[in-house]
Coordinates of C-alpha atoms in Angstrom, one line a residue:
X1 CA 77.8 101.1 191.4
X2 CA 78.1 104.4 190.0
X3 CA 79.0 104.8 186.7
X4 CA 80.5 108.2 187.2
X5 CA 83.2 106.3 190.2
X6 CA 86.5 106.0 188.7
X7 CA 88.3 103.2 187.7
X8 CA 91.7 102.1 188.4
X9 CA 94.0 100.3 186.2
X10 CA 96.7 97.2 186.9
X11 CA 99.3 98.9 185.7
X12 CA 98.3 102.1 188.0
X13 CA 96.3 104.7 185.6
X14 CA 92.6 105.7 186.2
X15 CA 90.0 106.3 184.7
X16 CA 87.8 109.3 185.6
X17 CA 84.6 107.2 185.4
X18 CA 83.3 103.7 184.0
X19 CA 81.9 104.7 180.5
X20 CA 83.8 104.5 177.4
X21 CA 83.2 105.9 173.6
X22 CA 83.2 102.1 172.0
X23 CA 85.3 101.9 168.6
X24 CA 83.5 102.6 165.4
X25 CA 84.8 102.3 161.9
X26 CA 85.0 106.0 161.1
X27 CA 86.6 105.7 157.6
X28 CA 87.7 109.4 157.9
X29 CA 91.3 109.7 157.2
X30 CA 92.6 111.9 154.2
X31 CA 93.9 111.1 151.3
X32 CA 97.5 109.9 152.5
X33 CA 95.4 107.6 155.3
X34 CA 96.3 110.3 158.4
X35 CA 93.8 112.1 160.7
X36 CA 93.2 115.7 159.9
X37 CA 90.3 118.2 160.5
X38 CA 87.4 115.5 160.6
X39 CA 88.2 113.4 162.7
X40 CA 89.9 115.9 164.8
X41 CA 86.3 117.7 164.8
X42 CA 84.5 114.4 165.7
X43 CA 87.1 113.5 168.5
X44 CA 86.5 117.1 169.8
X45 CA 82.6 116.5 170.1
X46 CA 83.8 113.3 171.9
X47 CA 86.2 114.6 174.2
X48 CA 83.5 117.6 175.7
X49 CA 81.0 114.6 176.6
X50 CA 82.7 113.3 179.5
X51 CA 83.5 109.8 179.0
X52 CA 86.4 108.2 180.5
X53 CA 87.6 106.3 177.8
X54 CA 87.5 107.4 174.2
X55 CA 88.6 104.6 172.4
X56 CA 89.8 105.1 168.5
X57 CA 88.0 103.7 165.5
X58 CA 90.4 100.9 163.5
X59 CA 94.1 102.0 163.0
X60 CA 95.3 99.6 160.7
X61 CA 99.1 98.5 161.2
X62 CA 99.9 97.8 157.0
X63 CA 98.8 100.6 154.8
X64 CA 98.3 97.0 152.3
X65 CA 95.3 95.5 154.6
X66 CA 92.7 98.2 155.4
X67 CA 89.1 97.4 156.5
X68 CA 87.9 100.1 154.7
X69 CA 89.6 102.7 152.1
X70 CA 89.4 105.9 154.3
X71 CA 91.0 104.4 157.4
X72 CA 94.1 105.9 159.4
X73 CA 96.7 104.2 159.2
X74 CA 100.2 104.4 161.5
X75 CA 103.0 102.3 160.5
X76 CA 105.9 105.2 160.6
X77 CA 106.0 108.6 161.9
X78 CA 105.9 110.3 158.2
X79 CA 102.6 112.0 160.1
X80 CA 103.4 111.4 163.4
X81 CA 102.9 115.1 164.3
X82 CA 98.8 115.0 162.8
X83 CA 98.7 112.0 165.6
X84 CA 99.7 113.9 168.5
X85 CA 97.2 116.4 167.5
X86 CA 94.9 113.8 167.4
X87 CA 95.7 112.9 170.7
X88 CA 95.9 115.9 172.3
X89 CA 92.4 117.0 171.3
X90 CA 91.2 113.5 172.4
X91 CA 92.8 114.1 175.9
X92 CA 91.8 117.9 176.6
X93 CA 88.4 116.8 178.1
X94 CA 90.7 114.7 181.2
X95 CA 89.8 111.3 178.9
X96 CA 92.1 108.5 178.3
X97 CA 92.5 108.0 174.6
X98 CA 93.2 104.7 173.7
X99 CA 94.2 103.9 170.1
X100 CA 92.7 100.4 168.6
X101 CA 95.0 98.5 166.2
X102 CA 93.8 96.0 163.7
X103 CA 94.6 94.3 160.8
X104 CA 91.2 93.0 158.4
X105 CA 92.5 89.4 157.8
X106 CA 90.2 88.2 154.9
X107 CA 88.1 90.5 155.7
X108 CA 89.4 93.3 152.8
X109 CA 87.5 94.6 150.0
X110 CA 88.4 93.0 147.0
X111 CA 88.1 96.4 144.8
X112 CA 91.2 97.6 146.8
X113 CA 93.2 95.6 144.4
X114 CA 95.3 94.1 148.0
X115 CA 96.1 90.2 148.7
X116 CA 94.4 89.4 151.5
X117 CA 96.2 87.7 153.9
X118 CA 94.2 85.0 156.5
X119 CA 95.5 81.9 158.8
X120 CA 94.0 79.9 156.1
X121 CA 92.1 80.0 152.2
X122 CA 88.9 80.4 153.6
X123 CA 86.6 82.7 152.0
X124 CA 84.1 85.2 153.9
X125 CA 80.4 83.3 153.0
X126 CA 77.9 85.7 152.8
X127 CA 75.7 85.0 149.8
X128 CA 76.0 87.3 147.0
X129 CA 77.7 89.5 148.8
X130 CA 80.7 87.2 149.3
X131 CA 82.3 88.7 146.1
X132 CA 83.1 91.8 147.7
X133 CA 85.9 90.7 149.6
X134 CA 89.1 89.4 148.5
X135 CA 90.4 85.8 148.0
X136 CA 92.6 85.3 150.9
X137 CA 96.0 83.6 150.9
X138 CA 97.3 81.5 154.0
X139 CA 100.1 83.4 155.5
X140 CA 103.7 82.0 155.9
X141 CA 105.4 82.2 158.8
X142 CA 107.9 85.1 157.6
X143 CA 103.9 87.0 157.1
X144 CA 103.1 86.6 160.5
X145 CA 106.1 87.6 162.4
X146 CA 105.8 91.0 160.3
X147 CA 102.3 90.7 161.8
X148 CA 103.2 90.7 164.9
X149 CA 106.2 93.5 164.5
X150 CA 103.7 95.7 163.0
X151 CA 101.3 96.1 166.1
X152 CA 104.3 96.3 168.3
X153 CA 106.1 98.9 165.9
X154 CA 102.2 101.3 165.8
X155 CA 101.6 100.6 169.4
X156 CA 105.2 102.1 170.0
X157 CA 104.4 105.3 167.7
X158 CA 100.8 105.8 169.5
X159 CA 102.6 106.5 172.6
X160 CA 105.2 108.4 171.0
X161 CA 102.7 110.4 169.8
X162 CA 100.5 111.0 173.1
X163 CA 97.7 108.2 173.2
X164 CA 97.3 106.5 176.6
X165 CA 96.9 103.0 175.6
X166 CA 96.5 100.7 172.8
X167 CA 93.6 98.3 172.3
X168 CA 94.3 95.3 170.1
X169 CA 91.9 94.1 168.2
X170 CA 90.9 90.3 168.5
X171 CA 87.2 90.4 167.3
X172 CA 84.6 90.6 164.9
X173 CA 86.0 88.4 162.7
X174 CA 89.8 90.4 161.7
X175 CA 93.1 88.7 161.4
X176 CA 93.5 88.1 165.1
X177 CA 90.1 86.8 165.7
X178 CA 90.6 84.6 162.6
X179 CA 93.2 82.9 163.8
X180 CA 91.0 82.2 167.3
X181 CA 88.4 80.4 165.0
X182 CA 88.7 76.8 164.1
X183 CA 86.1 77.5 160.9
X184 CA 88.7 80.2 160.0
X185 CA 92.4 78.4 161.0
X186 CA 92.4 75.6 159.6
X187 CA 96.1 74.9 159.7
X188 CA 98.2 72.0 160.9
X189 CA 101.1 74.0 162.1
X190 CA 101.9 75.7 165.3
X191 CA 99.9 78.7 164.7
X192 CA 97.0 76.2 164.2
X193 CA 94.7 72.9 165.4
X194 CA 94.6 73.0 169.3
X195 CA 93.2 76.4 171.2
X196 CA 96.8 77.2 172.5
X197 CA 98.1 77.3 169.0
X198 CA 95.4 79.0 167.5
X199 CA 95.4 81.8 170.7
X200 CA 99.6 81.6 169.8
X201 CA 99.5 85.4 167.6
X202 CA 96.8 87.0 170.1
X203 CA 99.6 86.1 173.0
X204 CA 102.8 86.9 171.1
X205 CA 100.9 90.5 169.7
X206 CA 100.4 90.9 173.4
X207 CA 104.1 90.5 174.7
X208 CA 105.1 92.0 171.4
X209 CA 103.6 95.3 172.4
X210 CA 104.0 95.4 175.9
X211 CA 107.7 95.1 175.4
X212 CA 107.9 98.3 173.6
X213 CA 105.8 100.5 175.9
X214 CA 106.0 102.3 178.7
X215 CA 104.8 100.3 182.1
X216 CA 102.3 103.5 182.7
X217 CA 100.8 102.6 178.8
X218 CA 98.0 101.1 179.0
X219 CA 97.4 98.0 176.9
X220 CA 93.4 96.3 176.2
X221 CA 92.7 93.4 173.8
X222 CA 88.8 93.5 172.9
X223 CA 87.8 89.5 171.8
X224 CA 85.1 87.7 170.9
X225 CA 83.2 86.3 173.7
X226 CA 81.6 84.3 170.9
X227 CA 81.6 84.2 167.2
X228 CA 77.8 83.5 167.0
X229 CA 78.6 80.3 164.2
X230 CA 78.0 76.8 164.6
X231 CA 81.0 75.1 165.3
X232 CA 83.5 78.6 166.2
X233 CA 84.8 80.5 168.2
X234 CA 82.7 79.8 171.3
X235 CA 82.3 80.6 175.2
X236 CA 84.2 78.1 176.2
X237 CA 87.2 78.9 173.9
X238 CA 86.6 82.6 175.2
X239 CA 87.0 81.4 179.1
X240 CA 90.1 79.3 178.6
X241 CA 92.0 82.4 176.4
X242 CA 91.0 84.7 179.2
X243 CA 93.3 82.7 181.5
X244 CA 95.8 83.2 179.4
X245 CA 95.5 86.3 179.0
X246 CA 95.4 86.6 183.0
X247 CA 99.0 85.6 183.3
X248 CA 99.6 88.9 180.8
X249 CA 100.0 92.7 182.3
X250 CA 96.6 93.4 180.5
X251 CA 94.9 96.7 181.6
X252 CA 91.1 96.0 180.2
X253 CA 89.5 93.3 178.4
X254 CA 86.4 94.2 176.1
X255 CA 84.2 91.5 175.3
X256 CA 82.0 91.4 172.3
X257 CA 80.7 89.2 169.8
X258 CA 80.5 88.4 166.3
X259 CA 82.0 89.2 162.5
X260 CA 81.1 90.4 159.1
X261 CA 79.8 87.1 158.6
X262 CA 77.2 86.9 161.5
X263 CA 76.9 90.4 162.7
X264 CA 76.2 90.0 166.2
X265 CA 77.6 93.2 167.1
X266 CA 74.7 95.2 165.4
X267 CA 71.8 93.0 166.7
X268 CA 71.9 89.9 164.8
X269 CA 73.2 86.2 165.2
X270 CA 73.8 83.9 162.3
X271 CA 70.8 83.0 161.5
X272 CA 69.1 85.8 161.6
X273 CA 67.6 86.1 165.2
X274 CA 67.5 89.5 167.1
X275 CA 69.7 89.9 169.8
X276 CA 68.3 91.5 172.9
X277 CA 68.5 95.5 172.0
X278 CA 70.8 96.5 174.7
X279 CA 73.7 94.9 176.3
X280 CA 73.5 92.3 173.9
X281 CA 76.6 90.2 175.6
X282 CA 76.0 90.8 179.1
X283 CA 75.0 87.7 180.1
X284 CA 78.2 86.2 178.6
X285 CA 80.5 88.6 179.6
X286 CA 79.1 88.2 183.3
X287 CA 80.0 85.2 183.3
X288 CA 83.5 85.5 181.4
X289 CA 84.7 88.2 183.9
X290 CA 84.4 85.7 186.9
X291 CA 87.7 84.1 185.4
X292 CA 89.2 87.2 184.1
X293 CA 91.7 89.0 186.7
X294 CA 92.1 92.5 184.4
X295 CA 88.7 95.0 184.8
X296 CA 86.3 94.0 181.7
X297 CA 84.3 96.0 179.5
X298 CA 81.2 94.6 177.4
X299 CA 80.0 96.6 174.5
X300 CA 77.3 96.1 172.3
X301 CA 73.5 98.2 172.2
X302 CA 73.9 100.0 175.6
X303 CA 72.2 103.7 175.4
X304 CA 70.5 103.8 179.0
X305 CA 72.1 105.2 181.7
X306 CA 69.8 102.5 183.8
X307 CA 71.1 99.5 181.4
X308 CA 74.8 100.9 182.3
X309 CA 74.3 100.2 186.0
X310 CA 73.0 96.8 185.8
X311 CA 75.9 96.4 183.4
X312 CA 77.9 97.9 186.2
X313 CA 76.3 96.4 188.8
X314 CA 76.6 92.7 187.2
X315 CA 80.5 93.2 188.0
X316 CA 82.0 93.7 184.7
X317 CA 84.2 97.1 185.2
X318 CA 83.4 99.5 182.3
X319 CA 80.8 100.0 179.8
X320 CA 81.2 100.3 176.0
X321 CA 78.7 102.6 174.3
X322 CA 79.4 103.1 170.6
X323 CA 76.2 103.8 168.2
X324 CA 74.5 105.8 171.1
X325 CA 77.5 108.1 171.7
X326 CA 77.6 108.5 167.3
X327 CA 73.6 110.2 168.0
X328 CA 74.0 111.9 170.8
X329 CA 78.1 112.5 171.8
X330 CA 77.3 114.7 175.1
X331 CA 74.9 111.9 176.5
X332 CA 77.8 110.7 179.1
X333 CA 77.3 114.8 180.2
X334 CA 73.7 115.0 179.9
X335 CA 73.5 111.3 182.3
X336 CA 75.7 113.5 184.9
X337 CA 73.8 116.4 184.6
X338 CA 70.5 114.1 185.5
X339 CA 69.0 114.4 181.8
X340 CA 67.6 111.0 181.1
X341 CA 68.5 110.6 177.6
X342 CA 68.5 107.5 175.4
X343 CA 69.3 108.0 171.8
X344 CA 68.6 105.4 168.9
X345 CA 68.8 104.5 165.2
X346 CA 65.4 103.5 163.8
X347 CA 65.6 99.4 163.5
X348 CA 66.5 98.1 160.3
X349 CA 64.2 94.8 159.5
X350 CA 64.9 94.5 155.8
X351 CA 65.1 90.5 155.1
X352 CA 68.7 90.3 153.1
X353 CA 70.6 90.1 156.3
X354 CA 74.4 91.3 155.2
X355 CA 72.5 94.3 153.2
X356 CA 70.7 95.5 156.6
X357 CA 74.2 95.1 158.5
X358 CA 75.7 97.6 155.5
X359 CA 72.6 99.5 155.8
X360 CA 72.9 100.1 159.5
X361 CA 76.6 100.7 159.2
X362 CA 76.2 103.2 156.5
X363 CA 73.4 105.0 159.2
X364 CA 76.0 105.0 162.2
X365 CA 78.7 106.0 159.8
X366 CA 76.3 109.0 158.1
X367 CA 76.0 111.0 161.6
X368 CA 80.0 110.4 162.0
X369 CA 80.6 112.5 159.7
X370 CA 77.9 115.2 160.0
X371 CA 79.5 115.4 163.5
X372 CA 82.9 115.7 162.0
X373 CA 81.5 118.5 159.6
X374 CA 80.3 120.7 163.4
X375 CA 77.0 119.6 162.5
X376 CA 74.0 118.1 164.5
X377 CA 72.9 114.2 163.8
X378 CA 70.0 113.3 162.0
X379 CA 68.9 109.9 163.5
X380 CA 66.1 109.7 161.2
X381 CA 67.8 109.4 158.2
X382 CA 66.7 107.2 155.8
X383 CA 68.3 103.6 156.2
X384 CA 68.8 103.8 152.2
X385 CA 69.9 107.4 151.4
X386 CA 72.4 106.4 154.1
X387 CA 73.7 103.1 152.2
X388 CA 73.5 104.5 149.0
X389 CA 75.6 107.8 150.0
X390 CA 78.1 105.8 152.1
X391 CA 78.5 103.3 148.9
X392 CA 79.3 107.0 146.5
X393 CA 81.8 107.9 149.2
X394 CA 83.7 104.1 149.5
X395 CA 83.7 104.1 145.8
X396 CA 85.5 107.6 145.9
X397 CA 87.6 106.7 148.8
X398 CA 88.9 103.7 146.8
X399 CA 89.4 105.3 143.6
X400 CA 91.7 107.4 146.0
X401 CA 93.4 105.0 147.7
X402 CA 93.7 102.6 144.3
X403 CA 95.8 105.9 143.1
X404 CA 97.9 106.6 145.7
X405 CA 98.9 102.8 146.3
X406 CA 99.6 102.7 142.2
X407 CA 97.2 100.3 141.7

């Protein structure tokens, strides 16, 4: 299949063709958490490169829980107007722009001086590094009905603002994919125990938000298709949530893979092994979709226009290219124009696993921002300069964000 043929929706939109910008943690709002002039800069490069679907890095839905202390936040319209600029710029290339909502779970920074909330007390475990995220506290049930009200309430203010769709975000180890994983929810009441009460917030987000949209909105949930750790979140939990979500009026289903704790969306299992480099959950995913009735996207490694056909070609719907389109954001224009382009980040093999994951996050986030500055990328950039200038900038964001939340 061609990945340039277009791609029609359940609830009746289309896309112009099968590859999408992938979400990446961009960590450029301004100092009151809104969009401005970066990322309006960055989304521009994005929208002249001719994918169909530009999907948004993390909005978080509680100004309290942030993944990261430069992310956008939308939980009233106080800068409602800066997100249909957003929008608009997003869209002026003939795009869909799809805005994904999140909430961290456990996985906050400690130093932003917020209580993390989590299904459970369970602590991220990542050696010496486990410090830098925040003790969480099991939510009570009053926590997670504001939970849920939250994603409906910035889902609601996305379209009021000009997005196309919403994505909500069950993976990679946040609140909603927390709750999916019996290491994580450990609880013994409804929202806990058996799959169907541990799937319970994913499906009530779900209804939550469709209620409050428009039917022509379009509405994706990205989830694990595993967690990558013993005893998880696994394939089989994946298929059986699928059919649930089936009997939902889902629009696209993004399968991926992992969490801060076993990075398997960069590359790496749990233990350490290296994924394949591209299309690292295709196999999976193929076999996920055959139960899945919505179109389904896999992300993870893809940078070959030849690796997005078999992806295609596999029968999964739409293909997810994130680090690729941070190198090179015209490569879905250069594949149409019959360049043969295949950008890449030098590997990253140092042995402390968690550090290489910051390391290679700090490297996708470094040419982000040069983008969002009007300049080129510099793929070559030294894994370490990368890390150690993305670490000056958290600590500056959060001395910003500690301020303006009083704390």
């Amino acid at each position: 299949m061609s990945p340039f043929q277009s791609l029609h929706l359940p609830n009746g939109q289309t896309l112009g063709n099968r590859i999408a910008k992938a979400a990446m943690e961009e960590n450029l709002a301004d100092g009151q958490q809104a969009p401005d002039r970066a990322l309006f800069r960055l989304y521009q490069a994005w929208a002249e490169g001719e994918a169909g679907l530009l999907l948004t890095g993390n909005v978080m839905i509680d100004r309290r829980a942030m993944t990261g202390p430069g992310g956008v936040v939308l939980e009233d319209e106080r800068h409602l107007e800066r997100f249909r600029q957003w929008a608009s710029i997003g869209r002026a290339g003939g795009a869909h722009v799809w805005m994904q909502l999140n909430h961290p779970g456990r996985q906050t920074l400690a130093n932003l001086g917020q209580q993390a909330l989590a299904p459970s007390a369970v602590a991220l475990d990542m050696g010496s590094f486990s410090k830098m995220f925040a003790e969480p506290k099991p939510m009570s049930e009053a926590d997670i009905e504001e939970v849920i009200q939250r994603f409906a309430t910035s889902a609601a203010l996305a379209e009021k603002a000009g997005f196309s769709g919403v994505q909500i975000h069950a993976a990679h180890g946040y609140l909603l994919s927390q709750f999916l994983s019996p290491l994580t929810n450990r609880r013994s009441d409804h929202w806990g125990g058996s799959l169907e009460n541990r799937a319970r917030l994913l499906l009530a987000v779900v209804d939550a938000v469709r209620k409050v949209v428009s039917p022509g909105f379009c509405v994706a949930v990205k989830l694990n298709s595993a967690d990558f750790q013993r005893g998880g979140f696994d394939a089989d939990d994946a298929r059986q949530v699928i059919q649930w979500l089936n009997e939902k009026p889902i629009d696209l289903l993004e399968l991926s893979g992992g969490s801060y704790e076993a990075p398997a969306m960069q590359g790496e299992a749990r233990d350490g092994r290296t994924l394949a480099r591209e299309a690292y959950f295709l196999d999976m995913a193929k076999e996920l979709a055959s139960v899945a009735r919505m179109p389904v996207m896999v992300t993870g490694g893809i940078r070959r226009l030849a690796i997005v056909e078999q992806v295609l070609d596999s029968g999964i719907a739409m293909a997810g290219i994130g680090t690729a389109l941070a190198v090179e954001p015209q490569l879905v224009k250069h594949w149409r124009e019959g360049r043969d382009s295949h950008p890449q980040l030098p590997p990253i093999r140092w042995k402390r696993k968690p550090l290489a994951a910051l390391a290679n996050m700090a490297v996708v986030k470094f040419q982000l921002q040069r983008l969002s500055r009007g300049r080129k990328t510099r793929p070559q950039v030294s894994a370490l300069l990368a890390l150690v200038l993305d670490r000056f900038y958290i600590a500056r964001r959060t001395r910003q964000y500690r301020q303006a939340m009083g704390k």
